[in-house]
PDB file of C-alpha atoms in Angstrom:
ATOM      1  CA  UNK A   1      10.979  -9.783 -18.632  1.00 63.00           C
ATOM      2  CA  UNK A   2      13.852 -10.564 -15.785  1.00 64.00           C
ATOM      3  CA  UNK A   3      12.215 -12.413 -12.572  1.00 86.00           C
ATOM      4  CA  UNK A   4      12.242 -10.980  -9.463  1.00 93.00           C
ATOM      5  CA  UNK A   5      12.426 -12.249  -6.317  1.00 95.00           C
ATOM      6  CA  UNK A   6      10.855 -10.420  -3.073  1.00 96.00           C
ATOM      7  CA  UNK A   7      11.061 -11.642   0.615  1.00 97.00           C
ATOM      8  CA  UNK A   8       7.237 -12.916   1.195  1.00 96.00           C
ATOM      9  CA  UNK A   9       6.554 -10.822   4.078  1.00 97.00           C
ATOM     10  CA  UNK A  10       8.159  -7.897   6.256  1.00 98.00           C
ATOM     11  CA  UNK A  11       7.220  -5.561   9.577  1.00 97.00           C
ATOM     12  CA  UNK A  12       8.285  -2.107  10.716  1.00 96.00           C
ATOM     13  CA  UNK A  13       7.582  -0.160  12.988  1.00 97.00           C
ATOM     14  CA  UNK A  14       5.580   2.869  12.894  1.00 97.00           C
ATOM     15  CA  UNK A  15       7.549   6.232  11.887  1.00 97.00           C
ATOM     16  CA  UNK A  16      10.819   3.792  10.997  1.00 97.00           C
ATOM     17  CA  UNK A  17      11.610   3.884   7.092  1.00 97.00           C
ATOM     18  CA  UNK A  18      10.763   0.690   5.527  1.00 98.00           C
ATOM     19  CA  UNK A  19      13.628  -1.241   3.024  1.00 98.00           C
ATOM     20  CA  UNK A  20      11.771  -3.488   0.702  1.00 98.00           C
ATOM     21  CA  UNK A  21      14.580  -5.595  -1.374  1.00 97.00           C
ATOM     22  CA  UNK A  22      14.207  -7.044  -4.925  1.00 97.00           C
ATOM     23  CA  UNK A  23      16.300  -9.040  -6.420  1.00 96.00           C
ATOM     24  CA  UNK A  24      16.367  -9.194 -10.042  1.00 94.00           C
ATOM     25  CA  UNK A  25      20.020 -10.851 -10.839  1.00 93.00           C
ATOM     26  CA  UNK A  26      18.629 -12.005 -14.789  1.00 90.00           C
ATOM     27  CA  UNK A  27      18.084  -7.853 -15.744  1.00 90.00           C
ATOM     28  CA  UNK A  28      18.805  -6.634 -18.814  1.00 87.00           C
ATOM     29  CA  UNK A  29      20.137  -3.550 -19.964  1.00 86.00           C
ATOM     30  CA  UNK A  30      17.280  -2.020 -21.402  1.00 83.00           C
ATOM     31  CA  UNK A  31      14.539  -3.167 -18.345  1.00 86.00           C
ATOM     32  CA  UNK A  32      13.257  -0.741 -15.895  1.00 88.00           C
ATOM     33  CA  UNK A  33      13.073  -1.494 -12.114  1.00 92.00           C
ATOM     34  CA  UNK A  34       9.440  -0.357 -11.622  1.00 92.00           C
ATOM     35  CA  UNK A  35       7.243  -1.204  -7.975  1.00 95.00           C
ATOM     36  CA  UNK A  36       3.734  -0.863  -6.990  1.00 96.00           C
ATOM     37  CA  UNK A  37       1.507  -1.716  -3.746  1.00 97.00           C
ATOM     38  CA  UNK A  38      -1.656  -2.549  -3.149  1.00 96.00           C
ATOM     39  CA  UNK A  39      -3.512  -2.287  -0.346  1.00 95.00           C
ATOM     40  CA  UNK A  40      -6.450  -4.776   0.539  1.00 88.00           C
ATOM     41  CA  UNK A  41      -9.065  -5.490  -2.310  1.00 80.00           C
ATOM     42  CA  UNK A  42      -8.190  -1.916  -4.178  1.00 91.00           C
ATOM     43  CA  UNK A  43      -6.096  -1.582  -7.757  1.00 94.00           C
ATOM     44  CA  UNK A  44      -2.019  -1.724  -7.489  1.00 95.00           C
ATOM     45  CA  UNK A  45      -0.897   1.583  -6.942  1.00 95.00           C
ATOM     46  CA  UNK A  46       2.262   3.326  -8.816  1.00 93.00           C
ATOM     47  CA  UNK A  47       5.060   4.236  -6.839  1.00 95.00           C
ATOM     48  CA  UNK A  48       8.442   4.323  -8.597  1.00 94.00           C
ATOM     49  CA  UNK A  49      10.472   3.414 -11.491  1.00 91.00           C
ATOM     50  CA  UNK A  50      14.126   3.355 -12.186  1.00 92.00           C
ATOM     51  CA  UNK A  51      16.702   2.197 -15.040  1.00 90.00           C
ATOM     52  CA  UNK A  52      20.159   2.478 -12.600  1.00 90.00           C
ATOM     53  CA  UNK A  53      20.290   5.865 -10.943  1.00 87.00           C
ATOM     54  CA  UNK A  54      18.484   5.872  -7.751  1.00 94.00           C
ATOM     55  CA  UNK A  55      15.472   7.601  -7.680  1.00 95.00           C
ATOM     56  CA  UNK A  56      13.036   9.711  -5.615  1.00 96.00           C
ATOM     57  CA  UNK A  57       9.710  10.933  -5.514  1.00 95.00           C
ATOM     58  CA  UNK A  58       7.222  12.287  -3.187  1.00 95.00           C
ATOM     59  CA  UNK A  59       6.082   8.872  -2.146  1.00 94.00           C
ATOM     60  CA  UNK A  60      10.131   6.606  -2.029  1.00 97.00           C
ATOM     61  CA  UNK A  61      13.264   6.536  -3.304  1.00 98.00           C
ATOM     62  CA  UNK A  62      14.157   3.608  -5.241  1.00 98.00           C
ATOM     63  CA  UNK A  63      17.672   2.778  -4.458  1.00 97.00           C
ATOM     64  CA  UNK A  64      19.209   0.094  -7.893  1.00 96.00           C
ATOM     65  CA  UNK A  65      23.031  -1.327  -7.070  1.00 96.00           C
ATOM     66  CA  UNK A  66      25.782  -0.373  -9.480  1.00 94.00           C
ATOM     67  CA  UNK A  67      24.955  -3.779 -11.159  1.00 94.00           C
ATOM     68  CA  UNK A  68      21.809  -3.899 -11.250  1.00 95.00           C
ATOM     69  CA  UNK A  69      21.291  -6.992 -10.079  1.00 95.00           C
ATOM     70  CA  UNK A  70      19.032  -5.680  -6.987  1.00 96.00           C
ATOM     71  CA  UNK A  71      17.572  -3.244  -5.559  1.00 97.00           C
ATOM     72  CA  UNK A  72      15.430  -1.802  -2.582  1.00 98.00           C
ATOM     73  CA  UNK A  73      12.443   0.573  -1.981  1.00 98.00           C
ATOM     74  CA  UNK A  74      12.430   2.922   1.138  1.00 98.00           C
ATOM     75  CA  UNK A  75       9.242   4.258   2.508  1.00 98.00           C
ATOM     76  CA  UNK A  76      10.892   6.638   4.774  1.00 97.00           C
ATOM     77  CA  UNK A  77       8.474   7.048   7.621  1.00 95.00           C
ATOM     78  CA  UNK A  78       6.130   4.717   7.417  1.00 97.00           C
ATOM     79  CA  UNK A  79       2.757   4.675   8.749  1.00 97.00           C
ATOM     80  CA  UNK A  80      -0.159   2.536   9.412  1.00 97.00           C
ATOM     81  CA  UNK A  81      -1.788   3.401   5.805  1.00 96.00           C
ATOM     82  CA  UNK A  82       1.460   2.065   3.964  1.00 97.00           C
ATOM     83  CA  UNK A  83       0.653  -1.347   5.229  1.00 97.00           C
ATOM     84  CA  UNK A  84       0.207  -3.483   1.536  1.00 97.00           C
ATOM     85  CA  UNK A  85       1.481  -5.495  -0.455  1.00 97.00           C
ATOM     86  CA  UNK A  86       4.526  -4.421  -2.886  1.00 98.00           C
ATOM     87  CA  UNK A  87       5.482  -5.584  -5.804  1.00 96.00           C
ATOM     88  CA  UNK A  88       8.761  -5.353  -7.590  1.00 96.00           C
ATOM     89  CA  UNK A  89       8.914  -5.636 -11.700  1.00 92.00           C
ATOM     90  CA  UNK A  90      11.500  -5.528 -14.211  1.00 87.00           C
ATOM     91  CA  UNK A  91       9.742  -4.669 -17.581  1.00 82.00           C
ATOM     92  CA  UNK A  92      11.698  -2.919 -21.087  1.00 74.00           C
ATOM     93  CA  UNK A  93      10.056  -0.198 -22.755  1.00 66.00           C
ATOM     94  CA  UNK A  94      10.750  -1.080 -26.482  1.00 58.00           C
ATOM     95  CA  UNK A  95       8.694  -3.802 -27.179  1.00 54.00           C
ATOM     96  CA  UNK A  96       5.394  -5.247 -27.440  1.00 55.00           C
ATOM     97  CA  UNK A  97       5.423  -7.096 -24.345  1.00 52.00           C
ATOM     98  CA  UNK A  98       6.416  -4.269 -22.215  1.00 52.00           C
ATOM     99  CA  UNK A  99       2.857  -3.076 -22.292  1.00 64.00           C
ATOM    100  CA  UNK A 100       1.880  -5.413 -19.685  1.00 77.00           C
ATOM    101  CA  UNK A 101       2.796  -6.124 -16.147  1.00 83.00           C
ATOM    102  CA  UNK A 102       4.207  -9.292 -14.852  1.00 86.00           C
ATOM    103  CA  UNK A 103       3.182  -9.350 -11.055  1.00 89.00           C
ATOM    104  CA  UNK A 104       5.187 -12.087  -8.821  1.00 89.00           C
ATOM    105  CA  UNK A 105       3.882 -12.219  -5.085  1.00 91.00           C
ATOM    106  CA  UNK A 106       5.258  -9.516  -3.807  1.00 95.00           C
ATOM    107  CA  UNK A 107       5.955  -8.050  -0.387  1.00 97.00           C
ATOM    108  CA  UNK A 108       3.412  -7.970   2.280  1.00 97.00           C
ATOM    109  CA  UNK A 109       4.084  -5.222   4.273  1.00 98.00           C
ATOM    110  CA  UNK A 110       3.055  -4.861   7.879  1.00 98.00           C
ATOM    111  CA  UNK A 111       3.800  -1.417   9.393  1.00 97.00           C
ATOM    112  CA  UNK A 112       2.929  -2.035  13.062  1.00 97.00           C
ATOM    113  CA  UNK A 113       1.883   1.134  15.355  1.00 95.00           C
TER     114      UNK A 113
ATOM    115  CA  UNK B   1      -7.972  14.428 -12.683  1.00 62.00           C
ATOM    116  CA  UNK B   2     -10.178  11.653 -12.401  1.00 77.00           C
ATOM    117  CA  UNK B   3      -8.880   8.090 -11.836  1.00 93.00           C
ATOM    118  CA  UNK B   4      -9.681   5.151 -13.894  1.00 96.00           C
ATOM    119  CA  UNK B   5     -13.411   3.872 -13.241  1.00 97.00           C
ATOM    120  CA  UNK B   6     -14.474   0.473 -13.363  1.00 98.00           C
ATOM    121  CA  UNK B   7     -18.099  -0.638 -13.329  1.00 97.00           C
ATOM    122  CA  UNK B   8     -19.913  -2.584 -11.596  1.00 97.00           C
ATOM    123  CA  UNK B   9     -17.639  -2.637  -8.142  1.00 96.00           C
ATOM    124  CA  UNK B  10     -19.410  -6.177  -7.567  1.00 97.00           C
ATOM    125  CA  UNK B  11     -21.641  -8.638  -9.333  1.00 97.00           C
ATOM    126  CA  UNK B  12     -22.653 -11.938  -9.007  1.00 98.00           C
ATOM    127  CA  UNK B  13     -23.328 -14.692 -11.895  1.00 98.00           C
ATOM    128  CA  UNK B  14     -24.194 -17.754 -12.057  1.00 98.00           C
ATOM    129  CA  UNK B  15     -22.548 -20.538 -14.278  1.00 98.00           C
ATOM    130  CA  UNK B  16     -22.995 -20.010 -17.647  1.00 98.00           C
ATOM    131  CA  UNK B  17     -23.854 -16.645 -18.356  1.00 98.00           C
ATOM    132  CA  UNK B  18     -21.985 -14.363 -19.872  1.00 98.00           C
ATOM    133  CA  UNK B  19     -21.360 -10.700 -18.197  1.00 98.00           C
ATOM    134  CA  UNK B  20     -19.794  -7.185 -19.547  1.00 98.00           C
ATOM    135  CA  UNK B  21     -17.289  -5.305 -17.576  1.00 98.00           C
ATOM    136  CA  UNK B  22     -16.609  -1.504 -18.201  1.00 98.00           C
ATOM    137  CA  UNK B  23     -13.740   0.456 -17.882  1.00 98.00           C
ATOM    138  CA  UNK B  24     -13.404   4.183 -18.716  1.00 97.00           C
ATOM    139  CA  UNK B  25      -9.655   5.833 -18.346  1.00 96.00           C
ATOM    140  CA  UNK B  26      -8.105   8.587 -17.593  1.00 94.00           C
ATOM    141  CA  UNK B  27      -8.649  11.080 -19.339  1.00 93.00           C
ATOM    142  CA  UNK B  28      -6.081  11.812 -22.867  1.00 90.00           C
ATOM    143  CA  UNK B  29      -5.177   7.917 -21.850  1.00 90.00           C
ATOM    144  CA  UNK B  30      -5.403   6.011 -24.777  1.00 89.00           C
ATOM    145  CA  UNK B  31      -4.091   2.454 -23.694  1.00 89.00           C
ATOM    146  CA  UNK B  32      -5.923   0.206 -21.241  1.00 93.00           C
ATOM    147  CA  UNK B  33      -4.973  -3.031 -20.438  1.00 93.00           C
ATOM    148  CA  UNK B  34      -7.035  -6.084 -18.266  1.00 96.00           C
ATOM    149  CA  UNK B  35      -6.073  -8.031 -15.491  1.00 96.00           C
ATOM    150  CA  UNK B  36      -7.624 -10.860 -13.502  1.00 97.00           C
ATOM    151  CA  UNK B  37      -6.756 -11.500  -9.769  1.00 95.00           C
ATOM    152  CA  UNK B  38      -7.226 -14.587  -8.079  1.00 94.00           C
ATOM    153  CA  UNK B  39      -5.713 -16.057  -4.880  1.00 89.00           C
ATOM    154  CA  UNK B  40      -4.340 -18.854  -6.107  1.00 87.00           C
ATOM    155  CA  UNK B  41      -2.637 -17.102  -9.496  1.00 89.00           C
ATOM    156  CA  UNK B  42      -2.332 -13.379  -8.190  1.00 89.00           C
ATOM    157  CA  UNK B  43      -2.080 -11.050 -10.972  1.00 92.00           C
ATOM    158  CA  UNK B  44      -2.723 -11.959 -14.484  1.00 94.00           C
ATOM    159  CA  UNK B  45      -2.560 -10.181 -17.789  1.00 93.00           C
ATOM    160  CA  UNK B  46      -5.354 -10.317 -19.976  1.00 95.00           C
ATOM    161  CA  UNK B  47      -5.084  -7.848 -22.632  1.00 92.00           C
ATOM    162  CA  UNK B  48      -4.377  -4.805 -23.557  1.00 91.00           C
ATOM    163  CA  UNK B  49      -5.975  -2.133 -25.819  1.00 92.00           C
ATOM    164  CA  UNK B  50      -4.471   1.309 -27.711  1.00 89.00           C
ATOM    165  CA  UNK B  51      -6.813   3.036 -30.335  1.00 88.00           C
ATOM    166  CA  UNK B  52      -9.405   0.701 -30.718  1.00 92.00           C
ATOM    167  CA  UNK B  53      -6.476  -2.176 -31.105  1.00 91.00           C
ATOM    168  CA  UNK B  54      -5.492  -5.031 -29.236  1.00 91.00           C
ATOM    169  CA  UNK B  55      -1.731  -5.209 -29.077  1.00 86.00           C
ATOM    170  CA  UNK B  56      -1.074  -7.878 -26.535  1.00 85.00           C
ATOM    171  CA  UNK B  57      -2.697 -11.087 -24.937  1.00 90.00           C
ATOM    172  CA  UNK B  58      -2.015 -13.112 -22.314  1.00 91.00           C
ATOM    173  CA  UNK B  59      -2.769 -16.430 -22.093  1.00 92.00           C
ATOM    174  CA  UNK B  60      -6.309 -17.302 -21.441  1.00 96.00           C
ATOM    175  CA  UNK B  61      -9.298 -19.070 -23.024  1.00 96.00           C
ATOM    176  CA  UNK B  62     -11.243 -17.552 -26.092  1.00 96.00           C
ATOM    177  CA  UNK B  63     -14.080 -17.153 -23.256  1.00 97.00           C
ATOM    178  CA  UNK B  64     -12.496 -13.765 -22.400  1.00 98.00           C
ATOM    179  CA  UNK B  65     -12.651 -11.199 -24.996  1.00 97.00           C
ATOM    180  CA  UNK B  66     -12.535  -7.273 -24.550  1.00 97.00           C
ATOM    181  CA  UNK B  67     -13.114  -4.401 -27.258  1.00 97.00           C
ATOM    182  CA  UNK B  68     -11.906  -0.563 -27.249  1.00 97.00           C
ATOM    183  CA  UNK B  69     -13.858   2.165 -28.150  1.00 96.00           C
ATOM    184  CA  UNK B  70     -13.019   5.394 -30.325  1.00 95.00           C
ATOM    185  CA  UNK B  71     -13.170   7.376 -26.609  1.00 94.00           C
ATOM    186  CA  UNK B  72     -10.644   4.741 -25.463  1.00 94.00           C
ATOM    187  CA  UNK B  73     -13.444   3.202 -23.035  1.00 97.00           C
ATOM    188  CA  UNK B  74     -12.765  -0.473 -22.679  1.00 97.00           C
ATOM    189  CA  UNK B  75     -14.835  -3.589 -22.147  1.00 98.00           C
ATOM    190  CA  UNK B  76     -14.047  -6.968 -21.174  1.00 98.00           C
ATOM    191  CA  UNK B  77     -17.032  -9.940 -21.848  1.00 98.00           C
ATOM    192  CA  UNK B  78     -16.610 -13.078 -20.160  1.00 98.00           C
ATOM    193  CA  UNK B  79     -18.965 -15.990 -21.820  1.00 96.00           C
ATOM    194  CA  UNK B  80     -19.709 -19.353 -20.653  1.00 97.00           C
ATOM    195  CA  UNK B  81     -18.852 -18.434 -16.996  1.00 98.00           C
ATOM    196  CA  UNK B  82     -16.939 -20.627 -14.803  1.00 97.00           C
ATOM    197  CA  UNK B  83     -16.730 -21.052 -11.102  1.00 97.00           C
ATOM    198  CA  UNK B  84     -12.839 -20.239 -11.323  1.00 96.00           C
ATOM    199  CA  UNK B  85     -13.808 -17.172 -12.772  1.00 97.00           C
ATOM    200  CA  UNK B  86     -14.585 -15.564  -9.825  1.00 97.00           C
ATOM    201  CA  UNK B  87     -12.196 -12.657  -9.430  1.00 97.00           C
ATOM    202  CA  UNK B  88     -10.890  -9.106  -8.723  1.00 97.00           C
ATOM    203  CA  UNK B  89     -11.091  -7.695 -12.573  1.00 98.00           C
ATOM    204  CA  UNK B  90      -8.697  -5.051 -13.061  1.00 97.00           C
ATOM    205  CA  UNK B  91      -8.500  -2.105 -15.567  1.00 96.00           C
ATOM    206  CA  UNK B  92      -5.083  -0.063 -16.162  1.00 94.00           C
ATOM    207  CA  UNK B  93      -4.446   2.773 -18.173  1.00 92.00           C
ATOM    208  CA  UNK B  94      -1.248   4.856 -19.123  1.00 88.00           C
ATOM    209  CA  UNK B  95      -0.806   7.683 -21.449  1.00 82.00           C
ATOM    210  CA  UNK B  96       1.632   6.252 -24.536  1.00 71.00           C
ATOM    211  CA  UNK B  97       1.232   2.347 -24.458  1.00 59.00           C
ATOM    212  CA  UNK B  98       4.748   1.674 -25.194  1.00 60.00           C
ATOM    213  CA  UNK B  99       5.745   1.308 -21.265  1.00 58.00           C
ATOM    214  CA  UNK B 100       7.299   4.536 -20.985  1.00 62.00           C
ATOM    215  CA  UNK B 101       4.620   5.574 -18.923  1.00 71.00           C
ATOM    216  CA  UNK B 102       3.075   4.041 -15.757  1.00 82.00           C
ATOM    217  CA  UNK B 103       0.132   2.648 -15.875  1.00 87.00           C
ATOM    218  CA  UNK B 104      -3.112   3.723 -13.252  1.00 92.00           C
ATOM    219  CA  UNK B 105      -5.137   1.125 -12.008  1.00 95.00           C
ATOM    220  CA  UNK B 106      -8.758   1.195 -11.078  1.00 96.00           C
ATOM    221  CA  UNK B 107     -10.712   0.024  -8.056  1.00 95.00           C
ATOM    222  CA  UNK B 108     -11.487  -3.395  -9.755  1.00 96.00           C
ATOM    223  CA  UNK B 109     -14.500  -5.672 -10.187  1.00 97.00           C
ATOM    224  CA  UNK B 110     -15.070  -7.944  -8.089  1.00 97.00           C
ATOM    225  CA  UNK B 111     -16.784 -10.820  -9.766  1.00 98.00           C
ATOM    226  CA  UNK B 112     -18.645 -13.802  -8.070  1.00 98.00           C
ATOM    227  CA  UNK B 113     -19.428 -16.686  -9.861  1.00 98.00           C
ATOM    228  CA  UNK B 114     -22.137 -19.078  -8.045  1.00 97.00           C
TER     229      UNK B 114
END
């Protein structure tokens, strides 16, 4: 799977949206842009996945460049509770090692009231 | 729907012994993978599981071996235990295995090795 590389840490504001980059310039075409959080001592939590359309659910929107190479996660108004670290992961879905997760260090977000 | 559960929440060892950690799914899931936390390697594949199968490894010591069951419950046994054991012991499940699906983590074991 493609590296990624994610700024170490990050602040915003209370109510602001929150743009967490990845870059991921080693992508393939076939590997997903997928990112999760965790908050303090609980289990990584799903929050998006995208292959190059941008993406949203109830949670973000995943926003992928036309080449792939990067992308960025927006929390739109964040609050206190999004406060976590985030982690950005390129994985493929077609073979055997796409079952697991490769977790780099991730993002620690600070949303600050 | 209920999450994935993973028991105990805490437990402490002592060198040497061996200890059993559970993990039941989500319900229809049928693959459930492992993963070991630590502060100095972050998060670590272990293995994962799909029908009573293990499909993938990561790369640790023979010391850590899991098992599936036929209700897709999954547990992980740790032998010999090691002070760098201690660790956040995560479960994951997701509904085809193949990565098309997320995967849903549970709460995690913490394990303390004294």
């Amino acid at each position: 799977d493609a590296k990624t590389t994610q700024p170490p840490s990050m602040d915003c504001a209370e109510g602001r949206a929150a743009n967490l980059p990845c870059n991921h310039s080693t992508i393939s075409g076939n590997e997903y842009v997928y990112w999760y959080r965790q908050i303090h001592s609980q289990g990584p939590q799903y929050i998006i996945h995208g292959l190059k359309n941008n993406e949203t659910n109830e949670m973000a929107s995943l926003i992928i460049t036309e080449d792939r190479k990067s992308s960025t996660l927006i929390l739109p108004h964040a609050t206190l509770r999004d406060t976590a670290v985030y982690y950005c992961i390129v994985r493929t879905i077609s073979s055997g090692s796409a079952r697991q997760l490769t977790f780099g260090s991730g993002t620690q977000l600070t949303v600050l009231p | 729907k209920a999450g994935v559960t993973q028991t105990p929440r805490y437990l402490i060892k002592t060198r040497g012994q061996q200890v059993t950690l559970s993990c039941s799914p989500i319900s229809g899931h049928r693959s459930v993978s492992w993963y070991q936390q630590t502060p100095g390697q972050g998060l670590q594949f272990l293995f994962e599981y799909f029908s009573e199968t293990q499909r993938n490894k990561g790369n640790f010591p023979g010391r850590f071996s899991g098992r599936q069951f036929s209700n897709s419950r999954s547990e992980m046994n740790v032998s010999t235990l090691e002070l760098g054991d201690s660790a956040l012991y995560l479960c994951a499940s997701s509904l085809d295995g193949q990565g098309r699906t997320e995967a849903f983590f549970g709460q995690g074991t913490r394990l303390t090795v004294v």
